[in-house]
mmCIF file of C-alpha atoms in Angstrom:
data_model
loop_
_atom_site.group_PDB
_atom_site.id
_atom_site.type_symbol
_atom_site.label_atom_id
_atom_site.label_comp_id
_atom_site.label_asym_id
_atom_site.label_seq_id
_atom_site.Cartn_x
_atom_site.Cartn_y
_atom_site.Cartn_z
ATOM 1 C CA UNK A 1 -48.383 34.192 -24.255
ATOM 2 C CA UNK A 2 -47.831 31.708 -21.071
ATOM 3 C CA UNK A 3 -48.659 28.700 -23.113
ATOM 4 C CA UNK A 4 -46.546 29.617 -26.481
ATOM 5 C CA UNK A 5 -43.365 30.339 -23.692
ATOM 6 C CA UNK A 6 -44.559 27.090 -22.193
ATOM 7 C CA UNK A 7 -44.707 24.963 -25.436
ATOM 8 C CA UNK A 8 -41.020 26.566 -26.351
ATOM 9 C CA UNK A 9 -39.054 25.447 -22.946
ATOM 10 C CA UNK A 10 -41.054 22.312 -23.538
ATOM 11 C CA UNK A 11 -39.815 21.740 -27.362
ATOM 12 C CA UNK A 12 -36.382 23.009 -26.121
ATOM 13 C CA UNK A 13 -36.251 20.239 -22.894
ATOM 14 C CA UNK A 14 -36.898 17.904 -25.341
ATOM 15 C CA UNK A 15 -34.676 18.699 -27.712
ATOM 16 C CA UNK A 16 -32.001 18.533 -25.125
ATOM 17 C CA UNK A 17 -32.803 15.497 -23.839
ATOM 18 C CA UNK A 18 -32.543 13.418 -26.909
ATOM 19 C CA UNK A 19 -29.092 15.321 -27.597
ATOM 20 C CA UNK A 20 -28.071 13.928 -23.638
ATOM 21 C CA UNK A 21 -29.925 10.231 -24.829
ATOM 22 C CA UNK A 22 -27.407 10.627 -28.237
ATOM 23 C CA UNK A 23 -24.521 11.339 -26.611
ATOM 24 C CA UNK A 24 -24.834 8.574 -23.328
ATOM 25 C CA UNK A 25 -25.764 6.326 -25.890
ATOM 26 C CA UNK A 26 -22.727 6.833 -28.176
ATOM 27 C CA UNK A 27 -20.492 6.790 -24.937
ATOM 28 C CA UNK A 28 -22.281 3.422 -23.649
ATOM 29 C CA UNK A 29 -20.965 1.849 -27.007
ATOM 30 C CA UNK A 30 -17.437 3.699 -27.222
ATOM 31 C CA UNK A 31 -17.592 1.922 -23.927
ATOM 32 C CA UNK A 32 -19.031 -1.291 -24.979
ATOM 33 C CA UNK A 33 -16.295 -1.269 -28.134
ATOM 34 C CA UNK A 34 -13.097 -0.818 -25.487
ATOM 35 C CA UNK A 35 -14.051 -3.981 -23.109
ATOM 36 C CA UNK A 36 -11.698 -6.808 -23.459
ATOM 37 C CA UNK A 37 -13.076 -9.126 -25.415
ATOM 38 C CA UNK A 38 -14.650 -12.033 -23.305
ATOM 39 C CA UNK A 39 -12.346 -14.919 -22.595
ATOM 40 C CA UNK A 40 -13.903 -18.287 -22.025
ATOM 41 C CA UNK A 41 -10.872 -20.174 -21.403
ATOM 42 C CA UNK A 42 -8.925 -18.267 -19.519
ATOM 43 C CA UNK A 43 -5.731 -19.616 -20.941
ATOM 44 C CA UNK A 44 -2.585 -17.465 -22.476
ATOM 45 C CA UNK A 45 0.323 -18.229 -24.339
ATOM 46 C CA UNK A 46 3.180 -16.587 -25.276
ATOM 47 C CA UNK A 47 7.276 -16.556 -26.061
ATOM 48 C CA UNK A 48 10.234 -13.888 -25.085
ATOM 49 C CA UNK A 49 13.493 -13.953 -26.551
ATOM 50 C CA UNK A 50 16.961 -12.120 -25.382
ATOM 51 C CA UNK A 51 20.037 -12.702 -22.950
ATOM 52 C CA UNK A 52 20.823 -15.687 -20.500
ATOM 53 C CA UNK A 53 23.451 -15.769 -17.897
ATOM 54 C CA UNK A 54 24.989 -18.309 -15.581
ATOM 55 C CA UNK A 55 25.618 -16.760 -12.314
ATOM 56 C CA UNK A 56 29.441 -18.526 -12.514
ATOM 57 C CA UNK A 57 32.955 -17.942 -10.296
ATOM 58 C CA UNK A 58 34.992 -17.101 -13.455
ATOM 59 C CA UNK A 59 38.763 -17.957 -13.579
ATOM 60 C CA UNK A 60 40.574 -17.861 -16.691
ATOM 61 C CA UNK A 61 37.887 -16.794 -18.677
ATOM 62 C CA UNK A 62 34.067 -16.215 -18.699
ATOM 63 C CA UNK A 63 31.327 -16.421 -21.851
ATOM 64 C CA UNK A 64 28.170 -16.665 -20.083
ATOM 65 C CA UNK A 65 26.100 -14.384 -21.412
ATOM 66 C CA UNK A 66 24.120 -15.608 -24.608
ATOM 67 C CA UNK A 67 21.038 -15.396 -26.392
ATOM 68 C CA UNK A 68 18.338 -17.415 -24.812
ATOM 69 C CA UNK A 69 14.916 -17.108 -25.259
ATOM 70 C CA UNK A 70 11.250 -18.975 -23.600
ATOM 71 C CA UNK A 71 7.948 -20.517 -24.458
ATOM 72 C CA UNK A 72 4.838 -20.095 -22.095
ATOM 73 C CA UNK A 73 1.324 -20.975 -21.366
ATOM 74 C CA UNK A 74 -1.113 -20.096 -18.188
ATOM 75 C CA UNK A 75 -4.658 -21.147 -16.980
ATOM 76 C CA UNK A 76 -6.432 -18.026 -14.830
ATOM 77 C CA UNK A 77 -7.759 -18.798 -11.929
ATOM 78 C CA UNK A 78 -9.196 -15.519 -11.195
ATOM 79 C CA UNK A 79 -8.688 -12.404 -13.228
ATOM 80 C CA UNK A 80 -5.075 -11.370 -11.434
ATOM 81 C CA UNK A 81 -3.990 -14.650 -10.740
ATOM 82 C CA UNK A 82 -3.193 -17.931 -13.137
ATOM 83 C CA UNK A 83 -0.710 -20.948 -13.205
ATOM 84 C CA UNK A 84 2.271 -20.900 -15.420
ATOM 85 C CA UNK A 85 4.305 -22.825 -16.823
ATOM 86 C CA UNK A 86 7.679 -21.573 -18.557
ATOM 87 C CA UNK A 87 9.861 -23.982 -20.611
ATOM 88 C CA UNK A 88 13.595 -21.964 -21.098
ATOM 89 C CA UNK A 89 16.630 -22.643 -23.435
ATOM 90 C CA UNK A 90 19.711 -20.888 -22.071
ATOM 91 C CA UNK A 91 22.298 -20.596 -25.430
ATOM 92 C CA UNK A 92 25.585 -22.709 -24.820
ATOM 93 C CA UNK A 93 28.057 -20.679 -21.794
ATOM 94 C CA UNK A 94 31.414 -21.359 -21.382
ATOM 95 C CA UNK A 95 34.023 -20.943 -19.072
ATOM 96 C CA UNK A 96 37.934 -21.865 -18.828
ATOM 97 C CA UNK A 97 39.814 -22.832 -15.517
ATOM 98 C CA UNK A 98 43.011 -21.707 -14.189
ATOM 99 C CA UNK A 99 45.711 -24.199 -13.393
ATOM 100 C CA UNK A 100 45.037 -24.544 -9.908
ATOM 101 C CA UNK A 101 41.254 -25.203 -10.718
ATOM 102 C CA UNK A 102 41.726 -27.490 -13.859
ATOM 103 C CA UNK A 103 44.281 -29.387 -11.473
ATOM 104 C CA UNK A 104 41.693 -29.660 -8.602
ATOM 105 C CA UNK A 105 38.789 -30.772 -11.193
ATOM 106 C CA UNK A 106 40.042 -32.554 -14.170
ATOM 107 C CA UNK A 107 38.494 -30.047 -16.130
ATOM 108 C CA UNK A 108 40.342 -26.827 -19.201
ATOM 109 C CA UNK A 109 36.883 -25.611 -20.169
ATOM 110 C CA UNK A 110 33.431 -26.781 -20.008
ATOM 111 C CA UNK A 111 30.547 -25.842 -22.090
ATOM 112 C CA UNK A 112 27.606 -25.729 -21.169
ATOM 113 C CA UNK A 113 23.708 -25.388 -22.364
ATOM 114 C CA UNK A 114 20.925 -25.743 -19.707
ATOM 115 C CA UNK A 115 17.024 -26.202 -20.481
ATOM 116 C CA UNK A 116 14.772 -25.458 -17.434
ATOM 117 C CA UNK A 117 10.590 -26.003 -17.201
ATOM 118 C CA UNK A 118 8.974 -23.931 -14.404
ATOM 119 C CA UNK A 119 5.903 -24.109 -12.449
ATOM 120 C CA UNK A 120 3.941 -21.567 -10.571
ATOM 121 C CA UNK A 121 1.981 -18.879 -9.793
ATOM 122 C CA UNK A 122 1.931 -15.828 -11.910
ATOM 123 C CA UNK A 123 0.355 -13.132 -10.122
ATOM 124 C CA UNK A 124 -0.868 -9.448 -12.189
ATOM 125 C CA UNK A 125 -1.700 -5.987 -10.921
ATOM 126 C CA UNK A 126 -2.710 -3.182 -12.772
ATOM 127 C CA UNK A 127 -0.283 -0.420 -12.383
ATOM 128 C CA UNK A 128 -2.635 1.958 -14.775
ATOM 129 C CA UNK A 129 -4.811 1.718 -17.804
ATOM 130 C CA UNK A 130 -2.984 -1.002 -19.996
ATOM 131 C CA UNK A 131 -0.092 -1.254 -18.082
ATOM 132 C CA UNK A 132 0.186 -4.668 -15.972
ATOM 133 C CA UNK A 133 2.743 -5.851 -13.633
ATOM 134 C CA UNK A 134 3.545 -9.431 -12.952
ATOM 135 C CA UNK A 135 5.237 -11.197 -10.747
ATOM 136 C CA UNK A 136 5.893 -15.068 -10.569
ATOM 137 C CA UNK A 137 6.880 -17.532 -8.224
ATOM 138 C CA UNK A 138 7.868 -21.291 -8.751
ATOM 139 C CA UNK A 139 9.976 -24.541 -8.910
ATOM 140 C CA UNK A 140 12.334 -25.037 -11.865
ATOM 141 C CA UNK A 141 13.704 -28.366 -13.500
ATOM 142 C CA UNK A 142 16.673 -28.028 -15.113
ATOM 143 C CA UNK A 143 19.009 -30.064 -17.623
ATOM 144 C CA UNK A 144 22.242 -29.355 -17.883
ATOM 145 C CA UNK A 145 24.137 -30.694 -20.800
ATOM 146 C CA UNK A 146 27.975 -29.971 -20.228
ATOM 147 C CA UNK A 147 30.663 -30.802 -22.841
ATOM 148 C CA UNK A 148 34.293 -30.578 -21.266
ATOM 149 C CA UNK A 149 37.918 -30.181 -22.664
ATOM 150 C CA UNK A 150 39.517 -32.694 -19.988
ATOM 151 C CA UNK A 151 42.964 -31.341 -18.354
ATOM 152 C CA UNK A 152 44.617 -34.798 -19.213
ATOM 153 C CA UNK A 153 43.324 -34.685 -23.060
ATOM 154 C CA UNK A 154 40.438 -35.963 -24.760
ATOM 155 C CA UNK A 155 36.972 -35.027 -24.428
ATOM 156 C CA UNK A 156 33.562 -35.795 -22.026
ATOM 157 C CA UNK A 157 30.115 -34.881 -22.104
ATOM 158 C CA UNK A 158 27.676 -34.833 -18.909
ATOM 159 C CA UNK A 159 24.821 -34.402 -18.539
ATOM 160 C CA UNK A 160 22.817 -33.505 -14.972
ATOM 161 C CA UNK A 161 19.129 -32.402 -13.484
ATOM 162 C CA UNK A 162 18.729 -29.692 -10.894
ATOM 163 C CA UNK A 163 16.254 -28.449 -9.456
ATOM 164 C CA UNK A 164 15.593 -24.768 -7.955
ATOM 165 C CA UNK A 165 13.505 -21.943 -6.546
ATOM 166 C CA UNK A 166 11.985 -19.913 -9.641
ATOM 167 C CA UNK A 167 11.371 -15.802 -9.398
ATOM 168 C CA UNK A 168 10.325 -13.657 -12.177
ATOM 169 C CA UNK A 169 8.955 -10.230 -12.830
ATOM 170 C CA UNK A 170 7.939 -8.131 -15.796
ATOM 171 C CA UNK A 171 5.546 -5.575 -17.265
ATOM 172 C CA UNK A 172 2.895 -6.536 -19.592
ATOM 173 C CA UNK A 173 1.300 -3.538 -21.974
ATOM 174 C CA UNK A 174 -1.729 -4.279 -23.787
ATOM 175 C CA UNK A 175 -1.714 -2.964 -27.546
ATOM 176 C CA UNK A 176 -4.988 -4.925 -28.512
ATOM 177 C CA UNK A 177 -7.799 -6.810 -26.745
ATOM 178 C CA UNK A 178 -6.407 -10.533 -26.347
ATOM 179 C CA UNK A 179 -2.566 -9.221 -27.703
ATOM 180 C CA UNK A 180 0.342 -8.086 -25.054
ATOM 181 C CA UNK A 181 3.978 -6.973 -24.901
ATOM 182 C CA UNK A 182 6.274 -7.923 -22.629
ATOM 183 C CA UNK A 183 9.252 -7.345 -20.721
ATOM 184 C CA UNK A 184 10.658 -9.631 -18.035
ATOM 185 C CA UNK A 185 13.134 -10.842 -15.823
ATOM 186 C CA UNK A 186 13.556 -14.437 -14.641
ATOM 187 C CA UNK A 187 15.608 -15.766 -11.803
ATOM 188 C CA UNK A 188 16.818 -19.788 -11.167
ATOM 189 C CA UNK A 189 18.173 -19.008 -7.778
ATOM 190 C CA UNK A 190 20.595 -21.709 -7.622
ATOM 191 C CA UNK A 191 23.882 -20.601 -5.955
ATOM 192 C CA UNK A 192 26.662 -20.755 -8.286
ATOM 193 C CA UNK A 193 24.014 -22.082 -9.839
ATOM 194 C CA UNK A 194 21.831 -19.841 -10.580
ATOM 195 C CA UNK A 195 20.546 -18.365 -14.351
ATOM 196 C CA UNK A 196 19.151 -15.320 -15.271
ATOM 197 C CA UNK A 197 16.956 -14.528 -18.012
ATOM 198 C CA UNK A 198 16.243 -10.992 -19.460
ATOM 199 C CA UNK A 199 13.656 -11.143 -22.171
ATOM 200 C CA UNK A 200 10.796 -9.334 -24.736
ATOM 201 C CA UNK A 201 8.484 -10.951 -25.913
ATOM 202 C CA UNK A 202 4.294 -11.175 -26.458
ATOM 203 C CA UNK A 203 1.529 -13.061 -25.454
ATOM 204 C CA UNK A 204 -1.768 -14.239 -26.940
ATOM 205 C CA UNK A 205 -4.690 -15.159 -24.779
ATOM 206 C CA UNK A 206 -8.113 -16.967 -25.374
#
C-alpha cells in the first residue's frame, strides 16, 4: 500500500513539475517576445509638427503664432542619454508698429521666418512602463530672414544669424519596439528674442 501511495505523489510531483517547467517556459518567451529589439547603432530619428511663436513686444498688431514644425536625429551614448541635433522651421510671423515705433525704426511691418539647428544633450527617464520623459539642453543657430514694409515706402529684406541657449522637454510613449510618439516643447531663450515650439510628432530608432 506504502509503495502504490508512494508511486502516486511521485507521478503527481511530476506531473506538476512539467506543468511549472510549461508555464516558466512560456513566460521566459512572452518575456523574450516584449524586449526591445536590440539596437546596434544607437541612433534615432524623427520629425514633430505644430505651433511656433516669437516671444515679440507687440504694438499695432501681432501674428506670431504659426505652424512650424522639426526634423531630428540622435547618437546614444548610454541608454538614457544621447546627442541631438534638431533642425526647426518657424512659419513666417508678423508684426506692425505704431507710429511712434515705425518713426523710431524706419520700419510699418516686418515679416519674418526664422530657421534654427540645435545641438545638445537629450537626456530620458522612465516615468513608467512605456512612458519616457525627456529633457534637452543646447546651443541654437538661427537665421532670420525678415522682409519689411519701410515707413518711407518701398520695400527691404534682411537677413541675420543669432545664436542662443536651447531648452526642450517632452514625453515619449512607445507603441512598438523601435517606433515612438511624441509630445514636446522647445525653448530659444533669446530675450525678445526668443521662439517657442509646441509640437507632435514620432521617432524611429535603429
Amino acid at each position: 500500500m506504502i509503495t502504490i501511495a508512494s508511486r502516486k505523489i511521485s507521478r503527481t510531483l511530476s506531473t506538476l513539475a512539467v506543468a511549472a517547467l510549461s508555464v516558466l517556459g512560456s513566460s521566459a518567451m512572452a518575456d523574450e517576445e516584449l524586449k526591445p529589439a536590440a539596437r546596434p547603432w544607437g541612433v534615432y530619428v524623427g520629425g514633430n509638427l505644430g505651433v511656433g511663436a516669437a516671444q515679440w513686444d507687440c504694438d499695432a498688431g501681432c501674428d506670431r503664432a504659426r505652424l512650424s514644425g522639426k526634423i531630428f536625429g540622435g547618437k546614444r551614448l548610454t541608454p538614457g542619454l544621447a546627442a541631438e541635433v534638431n533642425y526647426m522651421v518657424f512659419g513666417g510671423m508678423e508684426r506692425a508698429n505704431d507710429t511712434p515705433r515705425a518713426i523710431v525704426t524706419g520700419i510699418n511691418v516686418e515679416r519674418r521666418q526664422v530657421r534654427a539647428l540645435t545641438a545638445g544633450i537629450n537626456w530620458e527617464v522612465e516615468l513608467l512602463e512605456g512612458f519616457t520623459n525627456q529633457i534637452r539642453v543646447g546651443w541654437a543657430f538661427k537665421r532670420i530672414d525678415s522682409d519689411l514694409a519701410l515707413r518711407g515706402g518701398g520695400d527691404s529684406s534682411v537677413r541675420d544669424y543669432r545664436q542662443a541657449p536651447y531648452f526642450g522637454v517632452g514625453l515619449a510613449m512607445n507603441i512598438s519596439r523601435n517606433v515612438r510618439l511624441l509630445q514636446s516643447f522647445d525653448y530659444i531663450i533669446d530675450g525678445q528674442e526668443s521662439l517657442y515650439l509646441f509640437t507632435v510628432g514620432a521617432s524611429a530608432e535603429f
